PDB file of C-alpha atoms and ligand atoms in Angstrom:
ATOM      1  CA  MET A   7      97.843 101.791  90.183  1.00 39.00           C
ATOM      2  CA  SER A   8     100.385 104.656  89.847  1.00 38.00           C
ATOM      3  CA  SER A   9     101.870 104.953  86.345  1.00 37.00           C
ATOM      4  CA  ALA A  10     105.404 103.179  85.567  1.00 39.00           C
ATOM      5  CA  PRO A  11     108.350 105.386  84.131  1.00 40.00           C
ATOM      6  CA  ARG A  12     108.716 104.851  80.079  1.00 40.00           C
ATOM      7  CA  GLU A  13     111.422 103.600  78.759  1.00 40.00           C
ATOM      8  CA  GLY A  14     113.893 106.305  77.992  1.00 38.00           C
ATOM      9  CA  SER A  15     112.147 108.736  80.406  1.00 42.00           C
ATOM     10  CA  SER A  16     114.327 110.527  82.799  1.00 43.00           C
ATOM     11  CA  SER A  17     113.133 108.229  85.520  1.00 52.00           C
ATOM     12  CA  THR A  18     114.177 105.092  84.015  1.00 53.00           C
ATOM     13  CA  PRO A  19     117.837 104.260  84.702  1.00 58.00           C
ATOM     14  CA  PRO A  20     119.565 103.875  81.108  1.00 59.00           C
ATOM     15  CA  ASP A  21     120.968 100.224  81.773  1.00 66.00           C
ATOM     16  CA  ARG A  22     117.242  99.098  82.365  1.00 65.00           C
ATOM     17  CA  ASP A  23     114.316  98.052  79.931  1.00 67.00           C
ATOM     18  CA  SER A  24     110.855  99.303  80.335  1.00 66.00           C
ATOM     19  CA  ARG A  25     110.575  96.554  83.113  1.00 65.00           C
ATOM     20  CA  GLY A  26     113.203  98.206  85.194  1.00 66.00           C
ATOM     21  CA  THR A  27     115.144  94.673  84.284  1.00 69.00           C
ATOM     22  CA  LYS A  28     118.526  94.836  83.476  1.00 63.00           C
ATOM     23  CA  PRO A  29     119.570  93.441  79.989  1.00 63.00           C
ATOM     24  CA  GLY A  30     119.479  90.058  80.196  1.00 65.00           C
ATOM     25  CA  GLY A  31     118.318  89.964  83.640  1.00 84.00           C
ATOM     26  CA  ARG A  32     115.375  87.936  84.668  1.00 95.00           C
ATOM     27  CA  VAL A  33     112.107  88.950  86.705  1.00 97.00           C
ATOM     28  CA  THR A  34     112.481  87.281  90.098  1.00 97.00           C
ATOM     29  CA  LEU A  35     110.333  87.332  93.270  1.00 97.00           C
ATOM     30  CA  SER A  36     112.523  90.087  94.818  1.00 97.00           C
ATOM     31  CA  VAL A  37     111.795  92.287  91.553  1.00 97.00           C
ATOM     32  CA  LEU A  38     108.030  91.611  91.811  1.00 98.00           C
ATOM     33  CA  ALA A  39     108.553  92.497  95.669  1.00 97.00           C
ATOM     34  CA  GLU A  40     110.426  95.723  94.614  1.00 97.00           C
ATOM     35  CA  ARG A  41     107.894  96.860  92.100  1.00 97.00           C
ATOM     36  CA  LYS A  42     105.301  96.266  94.671  1.00 98.00           C
ATOM     37  CA  ALA A  43     107.074  98.568  97.328  1.00 97.00           C
ATOM     38  CA  LEU A  44     107.936 101.115  94.592  1.00 97.00           C
ATOM     39  CA  GLY A  45     104.093 101.355  93.384  1.00 97.00           C
ATOM     40  CA  THR A  46     105.340 100.242  89.919  1.00 97.00           C
ATOM     41  CA  PRO A  47     102.827  98.283  88.353  1.00 98.00           C
ATOM     42  CA  ILE A  48     103.224  94.557  87.599  1.00 98.00           C
ATOM     43  CA  VAL A  49     102.373  93.091  83.998  1.00 98.00           C
ATOM     44  CA  MET A  50     100.998  89.535  83.612  1.00 98.00           C
ATOM     45  CA  ILE A  51      99.580  87.954  80.675  1.00 98.00           C
ATOM     46  CA  THR A  52      99.069  84.048  79.682  1.00 98.00           C
ATOM     47  CA  ALA A  53     101.042  82.120  77.177  1.00 98.00           C
ATOM     48  CA  TYR A  54     100.497  78.737  76.091  1.00 98.00           C
ATOM     49  CA  ASP A  55     103.416  77.919  73.736  1.00 98.00           C
ATOM     50  CA  PHE A  56     106.372  78.759  71.847  1.00 98.00           C
ATOM     51  CA  PRO A  57     105.310  81.957  69.648  1.00 98.00           C
ATOM     52  CA  SER A  58     102.806  83.369  72.588  1.00 98.00           C
ATOM     53  CA  ALA A  59     105.999  83.251  74.945  1.00 98.00           C
ATOM     54  CA  GLN A  60     108.137  85.031  72.419  1.00 98.00           C
ATOM     55  CA  VAL A  61     105.654  87.884  72.112  1.00 98.00           C
ATOM     56  CA  ALA A  62     105.222  88.065  75.805  1.00 98.00           C
ATOM     57  CA  GLU A  63     109.155  88.177  76.084  1.00 97.00           C
ATOM     58  CA  ALA A  64     109.298  90.676  73.203  1.00 97.00           C
ATOM     59  CA  ALA A  65     106.367  93.123  74.595  1.00 97.00           C
ATOM     60  CA  GLY A  66     108.347  93.146  78.141  1.00 97.00           C
ATOM     61  CA  VAL A  67     105.533  91.829  80.509  1.00 98.00           C
ATOM     62  CA  ASP A  68     106.734  90.937  83.825  1.00 98.00           C
ATOM     63  CA  ILE A  69     105.066  87.382  84.546  1.00 98.00           C
ATOM     64  CA  VAL A  70     104.115  84.969  82.218  1.00 98.00           C
ATOM     65  CA  LEU A  71     101.093  82.425  83.499  1.00 98.00           C
ATOM     66  CA  VAL A  72     100.808  79.081  81.786  1.00 98.00           C
ATOM     67  CA  GLY A  73      96.939  79.598  82.675  1.00 98.00           C
ATOM     68  CA  ASP A  74      94.363  76.523  82.930  1.00 97.00           C
ATOM     69  CA  SER A  75      92.406  78.809  80.703  1.00 95.00           C
ATOM     70  CA  ALA A  76      94.584  76.981  78.075  1.00 97.00           C
ATOM     71  CA  ALA A  77      91.705  74.475  78.154  1.00 96.00           C
ATOM     72  CA  MET A  78      89.496  76.761  76.716  1.00 93.00           C
ATOM     73  CA  THR A  79      91.353  79.016  74.414  1.00 94.00           C
ATOM     74  CA  VAL A  80      93.684  76.423  72.958  1.00 95.00           C
ATOM     75  CA  LEU A  81      92.529  73.113  73.887  1.00 96.00           C
ATOM     76  CA  GLY A  82      88.680  73.700  72.917  1.00 94.00           C
ATOM     77  CA  TYR A  83      87.207  72.335  76.202  1.00 95.00           C
ATOM     78  CA  ASP A  84      84.223  73.745  77.698  1.00 92.00           C
ATOM     79  CA  SER A  85      85.879  74.822  80.987  1.00 92.00           C
ATOM     80  CA  THR A  86      89.089  74.476  82.697  1.00 94.00           C
ATOM     81  CA  VAL A  87      88.122  71.672  84.468  1.00 95.00           C
ATOM     82  CA  PRO A  88      89.018  68.646  81.981  1.00 96.00           C
ATOM     83  CA  VAL A  89      92.426  69.850  81.473  1.00 97.00           C
ATOM     84  CA  SER A  90      95.222  67.618  82.816  1.00 98.00           C
ATOM     85  CA  LEU A  91      98.488  67.750  84.302  1.00 98.00           C
ATOM     86  CA  ASP A  92     100.285  66.215  81.448  1.00 98.00           C
ATOM     87  CA  GLU A  93      98.679  69.089  78.825  1.00 98.00           C
ATOM     88  CA  MET A  94      99.686  71.713  81.027  1.00 98.00           C
ATOM     89  CA  VAL A  95     103.197  70.563  81.577  1.00 98.00           C
ATOM     90  CA  MET A  96     103.363  70.249  77.769  1.00 98.00           C
ATOM     91  CA  LEU A  97     102.340  73.576  77.096  1.00 98.00           C
ATOM     92  CA  ALA A  98     104.240  75.145  79.932  1.00 98.00           C
ATOM     93  CA  ALA A  99     107.502  73.660  78.167  1.00 98.00           C
ATOM     94  CA  ALA A 100     106.999  75.126  75.060  1.00 98.00           C
ATOM     95  CA  ALA A 101     106.073  78.343  76.656  1.00 98.00           C
ATOM     96  CA  ARG A 102     109.530  78.018  78.360  1.00 98.00           C
ATOM     97  CA  ARG A 103     111.322  77.621  74.726  1.00 98.00           C
ATOM     98  CA  GLY A 104     109.946  80.841  73.811  1.00 98.00           C
ATOM     99  CA  MET A 105     111.034  83.340  76.705  1.00 97.00           C
ATOM    100  CA  THR A 106     113.810  83.929  79.258  1.00 97.00           C
ATOM    101  CA  THR A 107     113.126  87.367  81.160  1.00 97.00           C
ATOM    102  CA  PRO A 108     109.811  86.917  82.516  1.00 98.00           C
ATOM    103  CA  LEU A 109     108.824  85.076  85.593  1.00 98.00           C
ATOM    104  CA  LEU A 110     106.893  81.757  84.134  1.00 98.00           C
ATOM    105  CA  VAL A 111     104.236  80.188  86.315  1.00 98.00           C
ATOM    106  CA  GLY A 112     102.357  77.009  85.565  1.00 98.00           C
ATOM    107  CA  ASP A 113      98.639  76.932  86.709  1.00 98.00           C
ATOM    108  CA  LEU A 114      98.177  73.688  88.388  1.00 98.00           C
ATOM    109  CA  PRO A 115      94.844  72.259  86.961  1.00 98.00           C
ATOM    110  CA  PHE A 116      91.845  71.239  88.794  1.00 97.00           C
ATOM    111  CA  GLY A 117      92.223  67.501  90.456  1.00 97.00           C
ATOM    112  CA  SER A 118      96.008  67.952  90.524  1.00 98.00           C
ATOM    113  CA  TYR A 119      96.553  69.395  94.151  1.00 98.00           C
ATOM    114  CA  GLU A 120      93.468  69.555  96.251  1.00 97.00           C
ATOM    115  CA  ARG A 121      93.709  65.668  97.522  1.00 97.00           C
ATOM    116  CA  SER A 122      96.480  66.015 100.084  1.00 98.00           C
ATOM    117  CA  ASN A 123      99.910  68.255 100.632  1.00 98.00           C
ATOM    118  CA  ARG A 124     101.742  65.187  99.138  1.00 98.00           C
ATOM    119  CA  GLN A 125      99.822  65.311  95.883  1.00 98.00           C
ATOM    120  CA  ALA A 126     100.311  69.284  95.661  1.00 98.00           C
ATOM    121  CA  VAL A 127     103.912  68.896  96.194  1.00 98.00           C
ATOM    122  CA  ALA A 128     104.332  65.877  93.536  1.00 98.00           C
ATOM    123  CA  SER A 129     102.233  67.910  91.054  1.00 98.00           C
ATOM    124  CA  ALA A 130     104.148  71.397  91.986  1.00 98.00           C
ATOM    125  CA  GLN A 131     107.556  69.472  91.545  1.00 98.00           C
ATOM    126  CA  ARG A 132     106.462  67.737  88.209  1.00 98.00           C
ATOM    127  CA  PHE A 133     105.475  71.283  86.924  1.00 97.00           C
ATOM    128  CA  VAL A 134     108.701  72.698  87.504  1.00 98.00           C
ATOM    129  CA  LYS A 135     111.056  69.955  86.557  1.00 98.00           C
ATOM    130  CA  GLU A 136     109.631  68.751  83.138  1.00 98.00           C
ATOM    131  CA  SER A 137     108.189  72.341  82.262  1.00 98.00           C
ATOM    132  CA  GLY A 138     111.029  74.609  83.728  1.00 98.00           C
ATOM    133  CA  CYS A 139     108.401  76.837  85.392  1.00 98.00           C
ATOM    134  CA  ASP A 140     109.752  79.531  87.800  1.00 98.00           C
ATOM    135  CA  ALA A 141     106.673  79.083  90.108  1.00 98.00           C
ATOM    136  CA  VAL A 142     102.895  77.323  90.399  1.00 98.00           C
ATOM    137  CA  LYS A 143      99.617  78.705  90.811  1.00 98.00           C
ATOM    138  CA  LEU A 144      96.702  77.315  92.710  1.00 98.00           C
ATOM    139  CA  GLU A 145      93.245  78.389  93.193  1.00 97.00           C
ATOM    140  CA  ARG A 146      91.096  79.251  96.526  1.00 96.00           C
ATOM    141  CA  GLY A 147      91.612  79.744 100.092  1.00 94.00           C
ATOM    142  CA  GLY A 148      90.441  77.061 102.715  1.00 94.00           C
ATOM    143  CA  GLN A 149      92.303  73.955 102.169  1.00 96.00           C
ATOM    144  CA  SER A 150      94.470  75.489  99.001  1.00 97.00           C
ATOM    145  CA  ALA A 151      96.189  77.645 101.649  1.00 98.00           C
ATOM    146  CA  GLU A 152      97.472  74.375 103.459  1.00 98.00           C
ATOM    147  CA  ARG A 153      98.493  73.064  99.979  1.00 98.00           C
ATOM    148  CA  ALA A 154     100.486  76.295  98.991  1.00 98.00           C
ATOM    149  CA  ALA A 155     102.004  76.266 102.264  1.00 98.00           C
ATOM    150  CA  ALA A 156     103.262  72.676 101.731  1.00 98.00           C
ATOM    151  CA  ILE A 157     104.368  73.563  98.047  1.00 98.00           C
ATOM    152  CA  ALA A 158     106.184  76.848  99.519  1.00 98.00           C
ATOM    153  CA  ALA A 159     107.888  74.704 102.150  1.00 98.00           C
ATOM    154  CA  ALA A 160     109.098  72.400  99.663  1.00 98.00           C
ATOM    155  CA  GLY A 161     110.903  75.090  97.887  1.00 98.00           C
ATOM    156  CA  ILE A 162     108.588  76.156  95.152  1.00 98.00           C
ATOM    157  CA  PRO A 163     107.267  79.477  94.802  1.00 98.00           C
ATOM    158  CA  VAL A 164     103.395  79.639  94.816  1.00 98.00           C
ATOM    159  CA  MET A 165     100.841  81.947  93.563  1.00 98.00           C
ATOM    160  CA  GLY A 166      97.435  82.030  94.903  1.00 98.00           C
ATOM    161  CA  HIS A 167      94.117  83.201  93.285  1.00 98.00           C
ATOM    162  CA  VAL A 168      90.765  84.152  94.892  1.00 97.00           C
ATOM    163  CA  GLY A 169      87.460  85.826  94.036  1.00 96.00           C
ATOM    164  CA  LEU A 170      86.031  84.148  90.927  1.00 95.00           C
ATOM    165  CA  THR A 171      87.943  80.806  90.673  1.00 93.00           C
ATOM    166  CA  PRO A 172      87.178  79.121  87.388  1.00 90.00           C
ATOM    167  CA  GLN A 173      87.883  75.561  88.526  1.00 92.00           C
ATOM    168  CA  THR A 174      85.032  75.586  91.094  1.00 88.00           C
ATOM    169  CA  ALA A 175      82.890  78.099  89.215  1.00 85.00           C
ATOM    170  CA  THR A 176      79.888  75.673  89.231  1.00 84.00           C
ATOM    171  CA  ALA A 177      79.885  75.787  93.341  1.00 82.00           C
ATOM    172  CA  LEU A 178      80.346  79.472  93.127  1.00 87.00           C
ATOM    173  CA  GLY A 179      77.105  79.694  90.598  1.00 81.00           C
ATOM    174  CA  GLY A 180      78.563  80.022  87.371  1.00 83.00           C
ATOM    175  CA  TYR A 181      81.315  82.672  85.869  1.00 85.00           C
ATOM    176  CA  ARG A 182      79.926  85.523  87.875  1.00 88.00           C
ATOM    177  CA  SER A 183      81.682  88.280  89.959  1.00 92.00           C
ATOM    178  CA  GLN A 184      82.287  87.324  93.664  1.00 92.00           C
ATOM    179  CA  GLY A 185      82.006  89.263  96.768  1.00 94.00           C
ATOM    180  CA  ARG A 186      79.460  91.381  96.118  1.00 95.00           C
ATOM    181  CA  THR A 187      78.131  91.071  99.876  1.00 96.00           C
ATOM    182  CA  ALA A 188      80.084  92.474 102.705  1.00 97.00           C
ATOM    183  CA  GLU A 189      80.005  88.780 104.231  1.00 97.00           C
ATOM    184  CA  ARG A 190      80.960  87.242 100.675  1.00 96.00           C
ATOM    185  CA  ALA A 191      83.544  89.961 100.612  1.00 97.00           C
ATOM    186  CA  LEU A 192      84.911  89.014 104.050  1.00 98.00           C
ATOM    187  CA  ASP A 193      85.380  85.398 102.704  1.00 97.00           C
ATOM    188  CA  VAL A 194      87.406  86.610  99.701  1.00 97.00           C
ATOM    189  CA  ALA A 195      89.737  88.849 102.272  1.00 98.00           C
ATOM    190  CA  ARG A 196      89.925  85.799 104.668  1.00 98.00           C
ATOM    191  CA  ASP A 197      91.141  83.400 101.309  1.00 97.00           C
ATOM    192  CA  ALA A 198      93.538  86.226 100.365  1.00 98.00           C
ATOM    193  CA  GLU A 199      94.956  86.718 103.899  1.00 98.00           C
ATOM    194  CA  ALA A 200      95.427  82.794 104.307  1.00 98.00           C
ATOM    195  CA  LEU A 201      97.260  82.402 101.107  1.00 98.00           C
ATOM    196  CA  GLN A 202      99.587  85.425 101.885  1.00 98.00           C
ATOM    197  CA  GLU A 203     100.149  83.777 105.586  1.00 98.00           C
ATOM    198  CA  ALA A 204     100.630  80.186 103.609  1.00 98.00           C
ATOM    199  CA  GLY A 205     103.954  81.843 101.963  1.00 98.00           C
ATOM    200  CA  CYS A 206     102.347  82.830  98.301  1.00 98.00           C
ATOM    201  CA  PHE A 207     104.649  85.377  96.685  1.00 98.00           C
ATOM    202  CA  ALA A 208     101.659  86.923  94.910  1.00 98.00           C
ATOM    203  CA  VAL A 209      97.952  86.412  94.698  1.00 98.00           C
ATOM    204  CA  VAL A 210      95.449  87.074  91.774  1.00 98.00           C
ATOM    205  CA  PHE A 211      92.252  88.682  92.640  1.00 98.00           C
ATOM    206  CA  GLU A 212      89.638  87.742  89.649  1.00 97.00           C
ATOM    207  CA  ALA A 213      86.175  89.363  89.338  1.00 96.00           C
ATOM    208  CA  ILE A 214      85.171  91.292  92.462  1.00 97.00           C
ATOM    209  CA  PRO A 215      83.904  94.730  92.958  1.00 97.00           C
ATOM    210  CA  SER A 216      86.893  97.579  93.103  1.00 98.00           C
ATOM    211  CA  ASP A 217      85.359  98.729  96.528  1.00 98.00           C
ATOM    212  CA  VAL A 218      86.132  95.118  98.013  1.00 98.00           C
ATOM    213  CA  THR A 219      89.902  95.119  96.436  1.00 98.00           C
ATOM    214  CA  ASP A 220      90.260  98.689  97.860  1.00 98.00           C
ATOM    215  CA  ALA A 221      89.320  97.046 101.223  1.00 98.00           C
ATOM    216  CA  ILE A 222      91.733  94.314 101.067  1.00 98.00           C
ATOM    217  CA  MET A 223      94.891  96.038  99.549  1.00 98.00           C
ATOM    218  CA  PRO A 224      96.231  97.418 102.719  1.00 98.00           C
ATOM    219  CA  SER A 225      96.448  94.048 104.401  1.00 98.00           C
ATOM    220  CA  MET A 226      98.077  92.679 101.536  1.00 98.00           C
ATOM    221  CA  HIS A 227     102.050  92.820 101.848  1.00 98.00           C
ATOM    222  CA  ILE A 228     102.512  90.523  98.716  1.00 98.00           C
ATOM    223  CA  PRO A 229     102.082  91.844  95.124  1.00 98.00           C
ATOM    224  CA  VAL A 230      98.289  91.226  94.272  1.00 98.00           C
ATOM    225  CA  ILE A 231      97.499  90.946  90.409  1.00 98.00           C
ATOM    226  CA  GLY A 232      94.042  91.732  89.536  1.00 98.00           C
ATOM    227  CA  ILE A 233      91.625  90.514  86.656  1.00 98.00           C
ATOM    228  CA  GLY A 234      88.400  92.431  86.761  1.00 97.00           C
ATOM    229  CA  ALA A 235      89.359  93.620  90.559  1.00 98.00           C
ATOM    230  CA  GLY A 236      89.697  97.431  89.763  1.00 98.00           C
ATOM    231  CA  PRO A 237      92.585  99.712  89.184  1.00 98.00           C
ATOM    232  CA  SER A 238      94.167  99.754  93.126  1.00 98.00           C
ATOM    233  CA  THR A 239      95.985  96.272  92.644  1.00 98.00           C
ATOM    234  CA  ASP A 240      99.956  95.928  92.164  1.00 98.00           C
ATOM    235  CA  GLY A 241      99.467  94.591  88.659  1.00 98.00           C
ATOM    236  CA  GLN A 242      96.861  93.695  85.732  1.00 98.00           C
ATOM    237  CA  VAL A 243      96.438  90.062  84.240  1.00 98.00           C
ATOM    238  CA  LEU A 244      94.605  89.264  80.634  1.00 98.00           C
ATOM    239  CA  VAL A 245      94.096  86.131  79.038  1.00 97.00           C
ATOM    240  CA  PHE A 246      96.511  86.306  75.742  1.00 98.00           C
ATOM    241  CA  HIS A 247      93.611  85.509  73.309  1.00 97.00           C
ATOM    242  CA  ASP A 248      91.037  87.995  75.133  1.00 96.00           C
ATOM    243  CA  LEU A 249      93.229  90.774  75.024  1.00 97.00           C
ATOM    244  CA  LEU A 250      94.362  90.066  71.225  1.00 97.00           C
ATOM    245  CA  GLY A 251      90.936  89.090  70.029  1.00 96.00           C
ATOM    246  CA  ILE A 252      91.751  85.587  69.234  1.00 95.00           C
ATOM    247  CA  TYR A 253      89.368  83.809  71.167  1.00 77.00           C
ATOM    248  CA  ASP A 254      85.774  83.713  69.367  1.00 74.00           C
ATOM    249  CA  GLY A 255      83.945  82.874  72.774  1.00 69.00           C
ATOM    250  CA  HIS A 256      82.359  84.654  75.515  1.00 76.00           C
ATOM    251  CA  ALA A 257      84.572  87.889  76.929  1.00 86.00           C
ATOM    252  CA  ALA A 258      83.763  88.866  80.340  1.00 92.00           C
ATOM    253  CA  ARG A 259      83.469  92.614  81.121  1.00 93.00           C
ATOM    254  CA  PHE A 260      86.986  93.119  82.367  1.00 95.00           C
ATOM    255  CA  VAL A 261      88.302  92.222  79.101  1.00 96.00           C
ATOM    256  CA  LYS A 262      89.715  94.930  77.052  1.00 96.00           C
ATOM    257  CA  ARG A 263      90.588  93.881  73.492  1.00 95.00           C
ATOM    258  CA  TYR A 264      93.787  95.558  72.290  1.00 97.00           C
ATOM    259  CA  ALA A 265      93.810  93.835  68.631  1.00 96.00           C
ATOM    260  CA  ALA A 266      91.663  91.717  66.517  1.00 95.00           C
ATOM    261  CA  VAL A 267      94.107  89.052  65.506  1.00 97.00           C
ATOM    262  CA  ARG A 268      91.399  86.558  64.822  1.00 96.00           C
ATOM    263  CA  ASP A 269      89.722  88.647  62.157  1.00 96.00           C
ATOM    264  CA  GLN A 270      93.125  88.834  60.594  1.00 97.00           C
ATOM    265  CA  MET A 271      93.847  85.382  61.061  1.00 97.00           C
ATOM    266  CA  VAL A 272      90.226  84.542  58.941  1.00 97.00           C
ATOM    267  CA  ALA A 273      91.123  87.127  56.627  1.00 98.00           C
ATOM    268  CA  GLY A 274      94.805  85.823  55.550  1.00 98.00           C
ATOM    269  CA  VAL A 275      93.362  82.198  55.154  1.00 98.00           C
ATOM    270  CA  SER A 276      90.358  83.166  53.218  1.00 98.00           C
ATOM    271  CA  GLU A 277      92.819  85.292  51.010  1.00 98.00           C
ATOM    272  CA  PHE A 278      94.924  81.632  50.634  1.00 98.00           C
ATOM    273  CA  ALA A 279      91.954  79.886  49.975  1.00 98.00           C
ATOM    274  CA  ARG A 280      90.909  82.277  47.321  1.00 98.00           C
ATOM    275  CA  GLU A 281      94.137  82.242  45.652  1.00 98.00           C
ATOM    276  CA  VAL A 282      94.655  78.657  45.667  1.00 98.00           C
ATOM    277  CA  ARG A 283      91.280  78.176  43.991  1.00 98.00           C
ATOM    278  CA  GLU A 284      91.893  80.747  41.450  1.00 98.00           C
ATOM    279  CA  ARG A 285      95.359  79.288  40.696  1.00 98.00           C
ATOM    280  CA  ARG A 286      96.937  82.965  41.495  1.00 98.00           C
ATOM    281  CA  TYR A 287      99.069  81.155  44.262  1.00 98.00           C
ATOM    282  CA  PRO A 288     101.986  80.153  44.197  1.00 97.00           C
ATOM    283  CA  GLU A 289     103.444  82.403  41.567  1.00 97.00           C
ATOM    284  CA  PRO A 290     106.844  82.070  39.844  1.00 95.00           C
ATOM    285  CA  ARG A 291     108.733  83.678  42.599  1.00 97.00           C
ATOM    286  CA  HIS A 292     107.403  81.166  45.197  1.00 97.00           C
ATOM    287  CA  GLY A 293     109.040  78.356  43.308  1.00 97.00           C
ATOM    288  CA  TYR A 294     112.508  76.922  43.046  1.00 97.00           C
ATOM    289  CA  THR A 295     114.293  76.547  39.555  1.00 96.00           C
ATOM    290  CA  MET A 296     116.622  74.499  37.643  1.00 96.00           C
ATOM    291  CA  ALA A 297     119.065  74.830  34.874  1.00 97.00           C
ATOM    292  CA  PRO A 298     117.374  74.406  31.519  1.00 96.00           C
ATOM    293  CA  ASP A 299     119.859  71.683  30.377  1.00 97.00           C
ATOM    294  CA  GLU A 300     119.296  69.884  33.523  1.00 97.00           C
ATOM    295  CA  ALA A 301     115.554  70.000  32.740  1.00 97.00           C
ATOM    296  CA  GLU A 302     116.035  68.742  29.168  1.00 97.00           C
ATOM    297  CA  ARG A 303     118.059  65.999  30.498  1.00 98.00           C
ATOM    298  CA  LEU A 304     115.551  65.004  32.914  1.00 97.00           C
ATOM    299  CA  ARG A 305     112.852  64.711  30.388  1.00 97.00           C
ATOM    300  CA  GLU A 306     115.304  62.546  28.151  1.00 97.00           C
ATOM    301  CA  LEU A 307     115.832  60.364  31.101  1.00 97.00           C
ATOM    302  CA  LEU A 308     112.189  59.949  31.765  1.00 97.00           C
ATOM    303  CA  ASP A 309     111.344  59.041  28.291  1.00 96.00           C
ATOM    304  CA  ARG A 310     113.902  56.475  28.271  1.00 96.00           C
ATOM    305  CA  GLU A 311     112.603  54.900  31.620  1.00 94.00           C
ATOM    306  CA  ARG A 312     108.897  54.996  30.098  1.00 93.00           C
ATOM    307  CA  GLN A 313     110.107  53.179  26.847  1.00 93.00           C
ATOM    308  CA  ALA A 314     111.974  50.505  28.811  1.00 91.00           C
ATOM    309  CA  ALA A 315     108.663  50.143  31.012  1.00 88.00           C
ATOM    310  CA  THR A 316     106.521  49.480  27.692  1.00 81.00           C
ATOM    311  CA  ILE A 317     109.173  47.033  26.358  1.00 72.00           C
ATOM    312  CA  TRP A 318     109.900  45.022  29.648  1.00 62.00           C
ATOM    313  CA  PRO A 319     106.401  45.370  31.257  1.00 56.00           C
TER     314      PRO A 319
HETATM  315  O1  KIV B  19      93.814  80.459  83.792  1.00 67.90           O
HETATM  316  C1  KIV B  19      94.077  81.886  83.681  1.00 67.90           C
HETATM  317  O2  KIV B  19      94.241  82.110  82.651  1.00 67.90           O
HETATM  318  C2  KIV B  19      94.177  82.595  85.002  1.00 67.90           C
HETATM  319  C3  KIV B  19      94.055  83.843  84.581  1.00 67.90           C
HETATM  320  C4  KIV B  19      92.916  84.434  84.496  1.00 67.90           C
HETATM  321  C5  KIV B  19      94.451  84.550  86.031  1.00 67.90           C
HETATM  322  O3  KIV B  19      94.240  82.033  86.331  1.00 67.90           O
END
């Protein structure tokens, strides 16, 4: 990826932020297409609630994905498979309330779009209507390309996802990189091109060799967002909990930790627990006060009530 002009640098117009977006402006599909045309890297992260969406907004990312990775990172399931559309819609609605500028994409969960075009369109419409997402994402090529075309035809922007597709990780032999032989890489290329043909506005490439990405990129006219797919994609995405070090599970090799937030959270809560047990919290400055004469009157009133209760039990 070529490097983006920094905010305030001579190549950033003065009325634009670090995304190249005008103040108050939103990241739209045409903004993303323009980024690709200009070679300006697109930044995408996942977010699953109000505070993480606020962080994404403040950090100036372009796309927020309410990923079905939420199944594992925030809901504690073993894989992305069990999460329901109801759960995803609830998380996406919270994220929507936390941000306005980035494009908000809702991840259609496993089982919510595969059965028929009708089911795919109904689930996508629910996501957009009930959570306020701008777009939806689905996984795989093959029949998913047909579902993507139906969703796009219904007027809902749709993002594809190829390579390692966690919803079908078991069929792929586990959470492992894909496209490592020429034939399997050709499958990935065909899936990506089919999703592009279907009308996807962008596609995620996950966990494929950089050589495979390099070979496919010339035929991709829509933005490609990579995660473990090397540096030649139009943008990069990481899972919020991975990049901030919040999630305590296994991290894939493409994860780079930019912070150790979980350590800080454990340290903060441990310190709170210690101070409560040692009666060092709360301190006087954390409490509320009452005028001394009101406190005195309260004691008198309580005494009177207690005496009355003793006389008239
Ligand atoms: O669910 C998710 O977080 C994703 C990203 C890894 C692209 O699909």
